[in-house]
Every structure is written in C-alpha cells, then in structure tokens.
C-alpha cells in the first residue's frame, strides 16, 4: 500500500440538487466562486456527498488553485499564455486572435470540477479555492451548473 | 459573492446506469460522441442528475470543445503537438516515437468527463461537444465507459 | 453515431462512502495508489457505481497513466518541467523556485479523478494506474479524499 486509509464513513444518497451560477468576467484572469458554491450547498441542505461544477463554455475553464497569494494567479495566466500564444499562427482566427488560444487553455484546464462535501462543507484544502478562469480578452457572462449528490442535513 | 445563483431544483437519485461505448479511431484527431452519449441517456431513461465518461486508455483523451468550426480541432491537435513533440528525446520509445507524446497529451487533457443532465439532456453549452481525442498515429479501437447517476423519467 | 453501445446495466444507488488516504511523497515523481483505492472499495462493500479521488493541495496533482514501463513516468516529469520551468521568471517566488511551477503543473493536470466501478472493481484499462504526482522538490505529506457512490455487495 502507498499510504494509510482512515475509517470509512457511509451515508445514504438522498438528493441531487442542481442550480446555475452566472458570473460576469472582466477579461483574462481568475474569479473565485468558492463562497457561491458554499452558499449553494447550504441552501440545498447538503450534508455529505460530492459537489460538481460544470462550465458551459469552450473559451474559459474551471480551476482549483491557491487562494493565498494573488501573484499565483498572475503567473498562472502567464503560464497559459506561454502554452498557447496569440501569435502562434492558428488556422481558426475568425473570432479574433484571442479565441483559439482560449480554446487550447480551456481544453488543457478542463471545464468541470469535483469536490467532496463533508459535514455540509466543501472538503477543500486550507489554501484551495474554486476559480472560473476567463481566457477571452473581452468581458463575458459565464454560466456554471452546480450540483450536489448526497445526504441531507 | 462572485455571481448570481438561480433557484435550486432537487430530485431523488434512483438509478446508476452503466454501459460501454466502442469507437474506432483513424489516427490523430477528434471524434465527437455527443449523440452516442445522448442516445445512452435516452435508453437509460435518464431525467436529472450527472453523466460521466471514462476512457480506458493512456494514449488518448476525452475533451469537451467547440463543435462549430472544424478548424478549431486542427489547431487543438497542433497545440498538443507543440506541448509534446515527437522528437523531444523521450526515454520511453519502445512503442514508437508517437507513444510517449500520446501519454503526455493524455495526462494533460485527462481521461474522464462530467456533464450535468437536465430534463433528460446533457446540459452542454450551445457550442460544446464531447470528443474522444486520439493521440497515436495508427488507428485504434477505444473503449469509453458511460454512466448516469440520477432520477428516472 | 460514432461508435457501438453495449447493453445498459442499472443499479440503485445505496451508499456514499468517504475516507481519507494519506501518502508521504519523496519529492518530484509519481506514487501509485491503485491498490489503496481497491482496498477502500473492498472495505466499503462497493458493488457498482463511481469512484472519486480528490487531492487537498495545489502543488501536486492526480493522474491516470500507464503502469507498465517506469520510463513513462520519467518522461512525464520531464514534460511537466518543460511546461513550467523553474527559471521562467515567476512573480510568485516567496516559497522557493519550485513552488510556482508546481502550481502550474497542478492546474494543468488537475486534482481530482473519476473512475467507474463495475462488480466491485475499478474499471481501469489494462495498463492504467492511479497516481499522485508530487511537484515540489521536498518530501510532503499529501491528503486524498476517496469516495464511492453506488450499490452495495
């Protein structure tokens, strides 16, 4: 075995709750929605189970990252720009030079998240936050479907 | 709060349905399987919950991307080739020069997807499609496990 | 249709089981925890459903990759180093030169996994293993939350 397992807790799945979160972005960068997700879990009466988030777009992404030093987000944007530069001679350029790089970043980061829920709370680590990463230059309205599967309080 | 939450809908989880989808690929590129996933949900009697797809291979990946302009897929393949070039001096080369780059692309994209299901349908955005991305040079038969957790019609 | 669907199997979701797996890493590299996950499923009495793993850190990641040739893991570490070199002039460097590259690698790989469970076993492919990828230079204790949603034996 590679590690040590703690005791197993079991509950009966009682509910699947679904809602939509709309976020207005201000161009490239990260918007944290950890508190919005926590509010959804509270309003849904979530106790124990799993939380899922799904972004309905292909030029932005969902990311779990450090929420302590804002410089981290600056560097993450830089890293994504290096991975998919605007001037790399993309074939698809009808929607502007920032569109194809945005698709590449969205593919690599992904558009969905899963986080366990324990005792009504997201079981994120001390420094983890949930982020919407906008990859287009212009501001956009983005739609995220939030779900909880599990037991009720 | 970062955004606005809509009203919460709740259902009781009644079923976990599982099947396998086999797809024959024709070498590097994207194969859309959105309609296959929709057919599975229909046959499973899915109403509301979550859809999952899992690829049982390490040299291909699953991606949600734009299904409007086919040029986007050409550029995504190019971006992946830049990320993991065939001539980068890989240690692992016993299975051919395209094998190790395929593993890197598979790691970065990932091999599983999650999409919410609302009113029996995948809650994808207007321009989103579900894709199997083949990273090997030769054609391959690929196996994807599809699952639905949720309520029944 | 892109492929062929096999017959659908359906079960009733009866349980959500949750535990924590602690793994001590020895610096950059991959630690396989497939057997730990299998032991959890066995102890939880899992029959059919879905397995989820969630890493509570932002400088390591979870990856499904080939478990046959150890050279693959060497090359994966090299590929990640190329994607986020230590000397790329990162703004965030207060926690050492290996910290920001670790965040980038964690973002790109992701911190959660989903694998279907069929007949009590992870439905991984023949060559697939579940890995914790450590991206920091120093050894770390890492915490992974494991969950199973599905039917019981």
Short mmCIF file of C-alpha atoms in Angstrom, two decimals:
data_model
loop_
_atom_site.label_atom_id
_atom_site.label_comp_id
_atom_site.label_asym_id
_atom_site.label_seq_id
_atom_site.Cartn_x
_atom_site.Cartn_y
_atom_site.Cartn_z
CA UNK A 1 0.00 0.00 0.00
CA UNK A 2 1.17 3.53 -0.80
CA UNK A 3 -0.50 5.20 2.18
CA UNK A 4 -2.77 4.98 5.22
CA UNK A 5 -6.57 4.91 4.98
CA UNK A 6 -8.68 6.46 7.73
CA UNK A 7 -12.04 4.99 8.88
CA UNK A 8 -14.82 4.86 6.26
CA UNK A 9 -17.97 6.93 6.81
CA UNK A 10 -21.14 5.93 4.93
CA UNK A 11 -24.37 7.79 4.22
CA UNK A 12 -27.42 7.11 2.04
CA UNK A 13 -27.74 9.26 -1.12
CA UNK A 14 -30.98 11.20 -0.70
CA UNK A 15 -30.82 14.10 -3.11
CA UNK A 16 -29.38 15.50 -6.31
CA UNK A 17 -29.64 19.29 -6.20
CA UNK A 18 -28.92 21.43 -9.28
CA UNK A 19 -28.61 25.19 -9.84
CA UNK A 20 -26.95 27.66 -12.22
CA UNK A 21 -24.38 30.28 -11.24
CA UNK A 22 -23.90 33.27 -13.58
CA UNK A 23 -20.63 35.18 -13.36
CA UNK A 24 -19.63 38.32 -15.30
CA UNK A 25 -15.89 38.30 -16.06
CA UNK A 26 -13.67 41.30 -16.78
CA UNK A 27 -11.32 39.73 -19.36
CA UNK A 28 -8.37 37.38 -18.77
CA UNK A 29 -7.94 36.29 -15.16
CA UNK A 30 -9.40 34.29 -12.29
CA UNK A 31 -12.71 34.83 -10.44
CA UNK A 32 -13.12 32.85 -7.21
CA UNK A 33 -16.55 31.28 -6.64
CA UNK A 34 -15.83 29.18 -3.52
CA UNK A 35 -18.30 31.21 -1.42
CA UNK A 36 -21.03 30.91 -4.08
CA UNK A 37 -20.55 27.13 -4.07
CA UNK A 38 -20.70 27.08 -0.24
CA UNK A 39 -23.92 29.10 -0.31
CA UNK A 40 -25.46 26.66 -2.79
CA UNK A 41 -24.56 23.71 -0.52
CA UNK A 42 -26.07 25.50 2.47
CA UNK A 43 -29.31 26.35 0.66
CA UNK A 44 -29.55 22.79 -0.72
CA UNK A 45 -29.28 21.38 2.81
CA UNK A 46 -26.23 19.34 1.80
CA UNK A 47 -24.70 17.06 4.43
CA UNK A 48 -22.26 14.52 2.94
CA UNK A 49 -21.52 13.59 -0.67
CA UNK A 50 -19.99 15.17 -3.75
CA UNK A 51 -20.13 18.64 -5.34
CA UNK A 52 -19.76 19.13 -9.10
CA UNK A 53 -19.35 22.28 -11.21
CA UNK A 54 -19.69 22.41 -14.99
CA UNK A 55 -18.84 25.39 -17.24
CA UNK A 56 -21.00 25.71 -20.37
CA UNK A 57 -18.29 27.39 -22.49
CA UNK A 58 -15.21 26.45 -24.55
CA UNK A 59 -13.04 29.57 -24.14
CA UNK A 60 -12.88 29.67 -20.33
CA UNK A 61 -12.18 26.96 -17.73
CA UNK A 62 -12.66 25.84 -14.11
CA UNK A 63 -9.62 25.50 -11.87
CA UNK A 64 -8.85 24.67 -8.23
CA UNK A 65 -5.87 26.71 -7.10
CA UNK A 66 -4.16 28.59 -4.28
CA UNK A 67 -6.19 31.44 -2.81
CA UNK A 68 -3.46 32.95 -0.59
CA UNK A 69 -1.06 34.98 -2.78
CA UNK A 70 -2.71 36.81 -5.75
CA UNK A 71 0.66 36.67 -7.57
CA UNK A 72 0.00 32.96 -8.16
CA UNK A 73 -2.94 33.84 -10.42
CA UNK A 74 -0.80 36.33 -12.37
CA UNK A 75 1.77 33.59 -13.02
CA UNK A 76 -0.92 31.04 -13.95
CA UNK A 77 -2.19 33.45 -16.65
CA UNK A 78 1.42 33.85 -17.87
CA UNK A 79 1.91 30.08 -17.98
CA UNK A 80 -1.28 29.65 -20.03
CA UNK A 81 -0.17 32.41 -22.44
CA UNK A 82 3.14 30.59 -22.99
CA UNK A 83 1.28 27.34 -23.62
CA UNK A 84 -0.97 28.97 -26.24
CA UNK A 85 0.43 32.29 -27.53
CA UNK A 86 -1.88 34.59 -29.52
CA UNK A 87 0.65 34.87 -32.37
CA UNK A 88 1.24 31.14 -32.98
CA UNK A 89 -0.30 31.14 -36.46
CA UNK A 90 -3.61 29.45 -35.63
CA UNK A 91 -5.85 28.37 -38.56
CA UNK A 92 -9.04 29.31 -36.67
CA UNK A 93 -8.92 33.13 -36.34
CA UNK A 94 -12.36 34.31 -37.47
CA UNK A 95 -13.36 35.21 -33.89
CA UNK A 96 -10.19 37.21 -33.14
CA UNK A 97 -6.57 36.35 -32.20
CA UNK A 98 -7.51 35.57 -28.57
CA UNK A 99 -10.15 32.94 -29.45
CA UNK A 100 -8.07 29.91 -30.46
CA UNK A 101 -5.60 30.32 -27.55
CA UNK A 102 -8.68 30.44 -25.29
CA UNK A 103 -9.88 27.07 -26.68
CA UNK A 104 -6.45 25.49 -26.05
CA UNK A 105 -6.37 26.76 -22.44
CA UNK A 106 -9.93 25.52 -21.90
CA UNK A 107 -9.00 22.04 -23.22
CA UNK A 108 -5.92 21.75 -21.02
CA UNK A 109 -7.55 23.04 -17.81
CA UNK A 110 -10.93 21.42 -18.38
CA UNK A 111 -14.46 22.70 -17.77
CA UNK A 112 -15.60 20.68 -14.78
CA UNK A 113 -14.69 20.23 -11.11
CA UNK A 114 -15.43 17.65 -8.43
CA UNK A 115 -15.02 18.34 -4.70
CA UNK A 116 -16.12 16.06 -1.81
CA UNK A 117 -18.61 17.51 0.69
CA UNK A 118 -18.12 16.58 4.35
CA UNK A 119 -20.42 17.81 7.13
CA UNK A 120 -22.05 20.33 4.77
CA UNK A 121 -18.77 21.89 3.66
CA UNK A 122 -16.51 21.64 0.60
CA UNK A 123 -13.58 19.41 1.66
CA UNK A 124 -11.03 21.73 0.02
CA UNK A 125 -7.53 22.05 1.45
CA UNK A 126 -6.52 25.06 3.55
CA UNK A 127 -5.20 27.02 0.56
CA UNK A 128 -7.58 25.81 -2.14
CA UNK A 129 -10.18 27.96 -3.88
CA UNK A 130 -12.57 27.28 -6.79
CA UNK A 131 -11.97 29.57 -9.77
CA UNK A 132 -13.51 30.48 -13.08
CA UNK A 133 -10.62 31.26 -15.45
CA UNK A 134 -11.59 33.65 -18.25
CA UNK A 135 -9.40 33.24 -21.37
CA UNK A 136 -11.00 35.80 -23.75
CA UNK A 137 -9.82 39.43 -23.90
CA UNK A 138 -13.31 40.91 -23.65
CA UNK A 139 -15.62 40.62 -20.60
CA UNK A 140 -18.07 37.70 -20.84
CA UNK A 141 -21.11 36.40 -18.96
CA UNK A 142 -20.35 32.77 -17.99
CA UNK A 143 -22.76 30.07 -16.86
CA UNK A 144 -21.72 27.34 -14.39
CA UNK A 145 -24.05 24.44 -13.45
CA UNK A 146 -23.57 23.43 -9.79
CA UNK A 147 -24.68 20.05 -8.45
CA UNK A 148 -24.69 18.16 -5.18
CA UNK A 149 -25.24 14.41 -4.83
CA UNK A 150 -25.54 13.09 -1.29
CA UNK A 151 -27.31 13.07 2.04
CA UNK A 152 -29.35 15.89 3.59
CA UNK A 153 -28.91 17.60 6.95
CA UNK B 1 -20.47 36.60 -3.86
CA UNK B 2 -18.96 36.35 -7.34
CA UNK B 3 -22.23 35.71 -9.17
CA UNK B 4 -25.97 35.06 -9.09
CA UNK B 5 -27.48 31.67 -8.21
CA UNK B 6 -30.76 30.58 -9.79
CA UNK B 7 -33.41 28.54 -7.91
CA UNK B 8 -32.35 25.07 -6.76
CA UNK B 9 -34.08 22.01 -8.22
CA UNK B 10 -33.94 18.73 -6.25
CA UNK B 11 -34.61 15.14 -7.27
CA UNK B 12 -34.12 11.76 -5.59
CA UNK B 13 -31.27 9.60 -7.00
CA UNK B 14 -32.95 6.43 -8.28
CA UNK B 15 -30.51 4.81 -10.67
CA UNK B 16 -26.90 4.35 -11.70
CA UNK B 17 -26.81 3.17 -15.32
CA UNK B 18 -23.59 1.95 -16.93
CA UNK B 19 -22.64 0.98 -20.49
CA UNK B 20 -19.58 0.79 -22.76
CA UNK B 21 -19.08 2.75 -25.98
CA UNK B 22 -16.55 1.40 -28.51
CA UNK B 23 -15.12 3.82 -31.04
CA UNK B 24 -12.70 3.07 -33.89
CA UNK B 25 -10.33 5.98 -34.47
CA UNK B 26 -8.43 6.82 -37.67
CA UNK B 27 -5.22 8.20 -36.16
CA UNK B 28 -4.59 11.65 -34.60
CA UNK B 29 -7.69 13.82 -34.31
CA UNK B 30 -11.07 14.26 -32.65
CA UNK B 31 -14.16 12.02 -32.85
CA UNK B 32 -17.38 13.54 -31.48
CA UNK B 33 -19.56 11.21 -29.37
CA UNK B 34 -22.18 13.69 -28.10
CA UNK B 35 -25.00 11.87 -29.94
CA UNK B 36 -23.89 8.48 -28.61
CA UNK B 37 -23.99 9.91 -25.07
CA UNK B 38 -27.45 11.39 -25.71
CA UNK B 39 -28.69 8.02 -27.01
CA UNK B 40 -27.38 6.30 -23.87
CA UNK B 41 -29.22 8.79 -21.65
CA UNK B 42 -32.41 8.27 -23.62
CA UNK B 43 -32.19 4.47 -23.45
CA UNK B 44 -31.37 4.61 -19.72
CA UNK B 45 -34.50 6.70 -19.09
CA UNK B 46 -32.38 9.48 -17.54
CA UNK B 47 -34.21 12.51 -16.15
CA UNK B 48 -31.97 14.68 -13.92
CA UNK B 49 -28.52 14.04 -12.49
CA UNK B 50 -24.95 13.67 -13.73
CA UNK B 51 -23.34 11.97 -16.74
CA UNK B 52 -19.79 10.61 -16.59
CA UNK B 53 -17.48 9.24 -19.30
CA UNK B 54 -14.26 7.34 -18.65
CA UNK B 55 -11.65 6.34 -21.26
CA UNK B 56 -9.82 3.07 -20.54
CA UNK B 57 -6.56 4.10 -22.31
CA UNK B 58 -3.43 6.18 -21.63
CA UNK B 59 -2.56 7.40 -25.14
CA UNK B 60 -5.87 9.11 -25.99
CA UNK B 61 -8.07 11.51 -24.00
CA UNK B 62 -11.59 12.91 -23.52
CA UNK B 63 -12.25 16.58 -24.22
CA UNK B 64 -15.19 18.98 -24.26
CA UNK B 65 -14.68 21.51 -27.03
CA UNK B 66 -16.27 23.67 -29.71
CA UNK B 67 -18.27 21.78 -32.33
CA UNK B 68 -18.89 24.68 -34.73
CA UNK B 69 -15.69 25.32 -36.77
CA UNK B 70 -13.66 22.15 -37.64
CA UNK B 71 -10.52 24.36 -37.84
CA UNK B 72 -10.61 24.52 -34.03
CA UNK B 73 -9.84 20.79 -33.86
CA UNK B 74 -6.94 21.17 -36.32
CA UNK B 75 -5.43 23.86 -34.07
CA UNK B 76 -6.02 21.80 -30.91
CA UNK B 77 -4.00 18.94 -32.46
CA UNK B 78 -1.25 21.44 -33.35
CA UNK B 79 -1.23 22.82 -29.79
CA UNK B 80 -0.87 19.31 -28.36
CA UNK B 81 1.98 18.53 -30.78
CA UNK B 82 3.82 21.66 -29.59
CA UNK B 83 3.28 20.64 -25.97
CA UNK B 84 4.72 17.16 -26.58
CA UNK B 85 6.76 16.97 -29.83
CA UNK B 86 7.67 13.52 -31.20
CA UNK B 87 11.38 14.48 -31.43
CA UNK B 88 11.89 15.70 -27.84
CA UNK B 89 14.29 12.91 -26.87
CA UNK B 90 11.92 10.80 -24.76
CA UNK B 91 13.41 7.92 -22.74
CA UNK B 92 10.35 5.70 -23.35
CA UNK B 93 10.43 4.93 -27.10
CA UNK B 94 9.98 1.15 -27.33
CA UNK B 95 6.41 1.55 -28.65
CA UNK B 96 7.33 4.09 -31.36
CA UNK B 97 8.07 7.85 -31.45
CA UNK B 98 4.36 8.76 -31.19
CA UNK B 99 3.74 6.79 -27.97
CA UNK B 100 5.34 8.98 -25.28
CA UNK B 101 3.90 12.24 -26.71
CA UNK B 102 0.50 10.48 -26.63
CA UNK B 103 0.93 9.74 -22.90
CA UNK B 104 1.79 13.40 -22.18
CA UNK B 105 -1.27 14.65 -24.11
CA UNK B 106 -3.46 12.10 -22.29
CA UNK B 107 -2.14 13.26 -18.89
CA UNK B 108 -2.73 16.95 -19.64
CA UNK B 109 -6.22 16.54 -21.15
CA UNK B 110 -7.36 13.79 -18.81
CA UNK B 111 -9.41 10.64 -19.45
CA UNK B 112 -12.75 11.42 -17.82
CA UNK B 113 -15.63 13.87 -18.28
CA UNK B 114 -18.56 15.03 -16.16
CA UNK B 115 -21.63 16.76 -17.62
CA UNK B 116 -24.87 17.61 -15.74
CA UNK B 117 -28.10 16.11 -17.11
CA UNK B 118 -31.21 18.32 -17.01
CA UNK B 119 -34.63 17.15 -18.25
CA UNK B 120 -33.05 14.09 -19.88
CA UNK B 121 -30.46 16.05 -21.84
CA UNK B 122 -26.74 16.81 -21.48
CA UNK B 123 -26.53 20.38 -20.13
CA UNK B 124 -23.76 21.31 -22.55
CA UNK B 125 -23.40 24.87 -23.83
CA UNK B 126 -24.58 25.84 -27.33
CA UNK B 127 -21.17 25.22 -28.93
CA UNK B 128 -19.94 22.34 -26.78
CA UNK B 129 -19.40 18.77 -27.99
CA UNK B 130 -17.94 15.66 -26.30
CA UNK B 131 -14.85 14.34 -28.06
CA UNK B 132 -12.51 11.37 -28.00
CA UNK B 133 -9.04 12.69 -28.89
CA UNK B 134 -6.80 10.05 -30.47
CA UNK B 135 -3.09 10.74 -29.93
CA UNK B 136 -1.49 7.68 -31.61
CA UNK B 137 -0.53 7.69 -35.31
CA UNK B 138 -2.20 4.36 -36.09
CA UNK B 139 -5.98 3.72 -35.91
CA UNK B 140 -7.12 2.26 -32.58
CA UNK B 141 -10.26 0.74 -31.07
CA UNK B 142 -11.06 2.77 -27.91
CA UNK B 143 -13.38 1.85 -25.04
CA UNK B 144 -15.32 4.51 -23.09
CA UNK B 145 -17.43 3.65 -20.01
CA UNK B 146 -20.56 5.86 -19.83
CA UNK B 147 -22.52 6.34 -16.60
CA UNK B 148 -25.58 8.21 -15.40
CA UNK B 149 -26.43 8.86 -11.75
CA UNK B 150 -29.81 10.43 -11.09
CA UNK B 151 -33.57 10.28 -11.33
CA UNK B 152 -35.64 8.41 -13.93
CA UNK B 153 -38.27 9.76 -16.29
CA UNK C 1 -23.35 7.57 -34.23
CA UNK C 2 -19.60 7.49 -33.63
CA UNK C 3 -19.50 4.04 -32.02
CA UNK C 4 -21.33 0.99 -30.69
CA UNK C 5 -23.07 0.96 -27.27
CA UNK C 6 -23.22 -2.28 -25.27
CA UNK C 7 -26.25 -3.25 -23.13
CA UNK C 8 -27.08 -0.93 -20.21
CA UNK C 9 -26.81 -2.25 -16.65
CA UNK C 10 -28.74 -0.44 -13.90
CA UNK C 11 -28.43 -0.50 -10.11
CA UNK C 12 -29.97 1.53 -7.28
CA UNK C 13 -27.61 3.97 -5.51
CA UNK C 14 -27.47 2.80 -1.89
CA UNK C 15 -24.38 4.36 -0.37
CA UNK C 16 -21.88 7.19 -0.45
CA UNK C 17 -18.71 6.06 1.34
CA UNK C 18 -15.92 8.51 2.18
CA UNK C 19 -12.41 8.11 3.59
CA UNK C 20 -9.04 9.87 3.59
CA UNK C 21 -5.79 8.44 2.20
CA UNK C 22 -2.51 9.93 3.48
CA UNK C 23 0.59 9.48 1.33
CA UNK C 24 4.15 10.60 2.10
CA UNK C 25 5.97 11.64 -1.07
CA UNK C 26 9.75 11.73 -1.65
CA UNK C 27 9.95 14.80 -3.90
CA UNK C 28 9.14 15.09 -7.64
CA UNK C 29 7.64 11.94 -9.15
CA UNK C 30 4.69 9.58 -9.23
CA UNK C 31 3.28 7.40 -6.41
CA UNK C 32 0.73 4.78 -7.48
CA UNK C 33 -2.31 4.37 -5.20
CA UNK C 34 -4.43 1.99 -7.30
CA UNK C 35 -4.21 -0.75 -4.65
CA UNK C 36 -5.15 1.66 -1.85
CA UNK C 37 -8.23 2.68 -3.86
CA UNK C 38 -9.11 -1.01 -4.47
CA UNK C 39 -8.78 -1.72 -0.74
CA UNK C 40 -11.11 1.18 0.06
CA UNK C 41 -13.72 -0.15 -2.40
CA UNK C 42 -13.45 -3.61 -0.87
CA UNK C 43 -13.81 -2.34 2.71
CA UNK C 44 -16.73 -0.12 1.70
CA UNK C 45 -18.55 -3.11 0.20
CA UNK C 46 -18.74 -1.36 -3.18
CA UNK C 47 -20.56 -3.18 -5.99
CA UNK C 48 -21.37 -0.86 -8.94
CA UNK C 49 -21.13 2.91 -9.30
CA UNK C 50 -18.45 5.57 -9.42
CA UNK C 51 -15.17 6.17 -7.55
CA UNK C 52 -13.83 9.67 -6.97
CA UNK C 53 -10.49 10.91 -5.60
CA UNK C 54 -9.76 14.49 -4.55
CA UNK C 55 -6.34 15.93 -3.63
CA UNK C 56 -6.41 18.68 -1.00
CA UNK C 57 -3.29 20.50 -2.30
CA UNK C 58 -2.31 22.96 -5.05
CA UNK C 59 1.30 21.92 -5.73
CA UNK C 60 0.70 18.24 -6.55
CA UNK C 61 -1.86 16.52 -8.79
CA UNK C 62 -3.78 13.30 -9.52
CA UNK C 63 -3.15 11.47 -12.79
CA UNK C 64 -4.27 8.26 -14.50
CA UNK C 65 -1.36 6.88 -16.52
CA UNK C 66 0.48 3.82 -17.78
CA UNK C 67 1.74 1.48 -15.06
CA UNK C 68 3.83 -0.83 -17.27
CA UNK C 69 7.13 0.93 -18.14
CA UNK C 70 8.58 3.16 -15.34
CA UNK C 71 10.34 5.22 -18.06
CA UNK C 72 6.93 6.71 -18.91
CA UNK C 73 6.84 8.41 -15.50
CA UNK C 74 10.35 9.81 -16.01
CA UNK C 75 9.26 11.35 -19.31
CA UNK C 76 6.02 12.71 -17.80
CA UNK C 77 8.08 14.56 -15.16
CA UNK C 78 10.31 15.93 -17.96
CA UNK C 79 7.27 17.07 -19.96
CA UNK C 80 5.87 18.90 -16.92
CA UNK C 81 9.25 20.56 -16.30
CA UNK C 82 9.28 21.85 -19.90
CA UNK C 83 5.74 23.15 -19.48
CA UNK C 84 6.66 25.08 -16.32
CA UNK C 85 10.45 25.54 -15.92
CA UNK C 86 11.79 26.67 -12.53
CA UNK C 87 13.75 29.53 -14.13
CA UNK C 88 10.91 31.16 -16.10
CA UNK C 89 10.90 34.38 -14.09
CA UNK C 90 7.78 33.77 -12.00
CA UNK C 91 6.40 36.68 -9.91
CA UNK C 92 5.41 34.34 -7.05
CA UNK C 93 8.72 33.04 -5.62
CA UNK C 94 8.41 33.55 -1.86
CA UNK C 95 8.02 29.79 -1.25
CA UNK C 96 11.03 28.79 -3.38
CA UNK C 97 11.74 28.40 -7.13
CA UNK C 98 9.90 25.05 -7.30
CA UNK C 99 6.61 26.37 -5.89
CA UNK C 100 5.11 28.31 -8.82
CA UNK C 101 6.00 25.60 -11.39
CA UNK C 102 4.25 23.15 -9.03
CA UNK C 103 1.07 25.28 -9.11
CA UNK C 104 1.11 25.36 -12.94
CA UNK C 105 1.54 21.57 -13.15
CA UNK C 106 -1.26 21.10 -10.62
CA UNK C 107 -3.60 23.36 -12.64
CA UNK C 108 -2.90 21.56 -15.92
CA UNK C 109 -3.16 18.01 -14.54
CA UNK C 110 -5.98 18.71 -12.10
CA UNK C 111 -6.59 17.49 -8.55
CA UNK C 112 -9.47 15.07 -8.93
CA UNK C 113 -10.18 11.72 -10.62
CA UNK C 114 -13.30 9.77 -11.56
CA UNK C 115 -13.26 6.03 -12.34
CA UNK C 116 -16.32 3.77 -12.86
CA UNK C 117 -16.69 0.79 -10.51
CA UNK C 118 -18.00 -2.45 -12.02
CA UNK C 119 -18.52 -5.63 -9.98
CA UNK C 120 -16.60 -4.14 -7.04
CA UNK C 121 -13.53 -3.21 -9.09
CA UNK C 122 -12.12 -0.03 -10.63
CA UNK C 123 -12.94 -0.23 -14.36
CA UNK C 124 -9.46 0.93 -15.35
CA UNK C 125 -7.88 -0.24 -18.59
CA UNK C 126 -5.23 -2.97 -18.64
CA UNK C 127 -2.33 -0.52 -18.42
CA UNK C 128 -3.91 2.21 -16.30
CA UNK C 129 -2.87 3.11 -12.76
CA UNK C 130 -3.95 5.90 -10.37
CA UNK C 131 -1.10 8.20 -9.40
CA UNK C 132 -0.34 11.03 -7.02
CA UNK C 133 2.12 13.33 -8.81
CA UNK C 134 4.33 15.31 -6.43
CA UNK C 135 5.59 18.59 -7.95
CA UNK C 136 7.55 20.08 -5.02
CA UNK C 137 11.28 19.36 -4.53
CA UNK C 138 10.96 18.45 -0.84
CA UNK C 139 9.04 15.41 0.52
CA UNK C 140 5.43 16.21 1.52
CA UNK C 141 2.55 14.51 3.32
CA UNK C 142 -0.44 14.60 0.94
CA UNK C 143 -4.12 14.03 1.74
CA UNK C 144 -6.51 12.45 -0.79
CA UNK C 145 -10.27 12.13 -0.11
CA UNK C 146 -11.67 8.91 -1.64
CA UNK C 147 -15.39 8.42 -2.32
CA UNK C 148 -17.68 5.77 -3.73
CA UNK C 149 -21.26 6.38 -4.88
CA UNK C 150 -23.24 3.31 -5.84
CA UNK C 151 -24.73 -0.02 -4.88
CA UNK C 152 -23.50 -2.40 -2.19
CA UNK C 153 -22.50 -6.05 -2.49
#
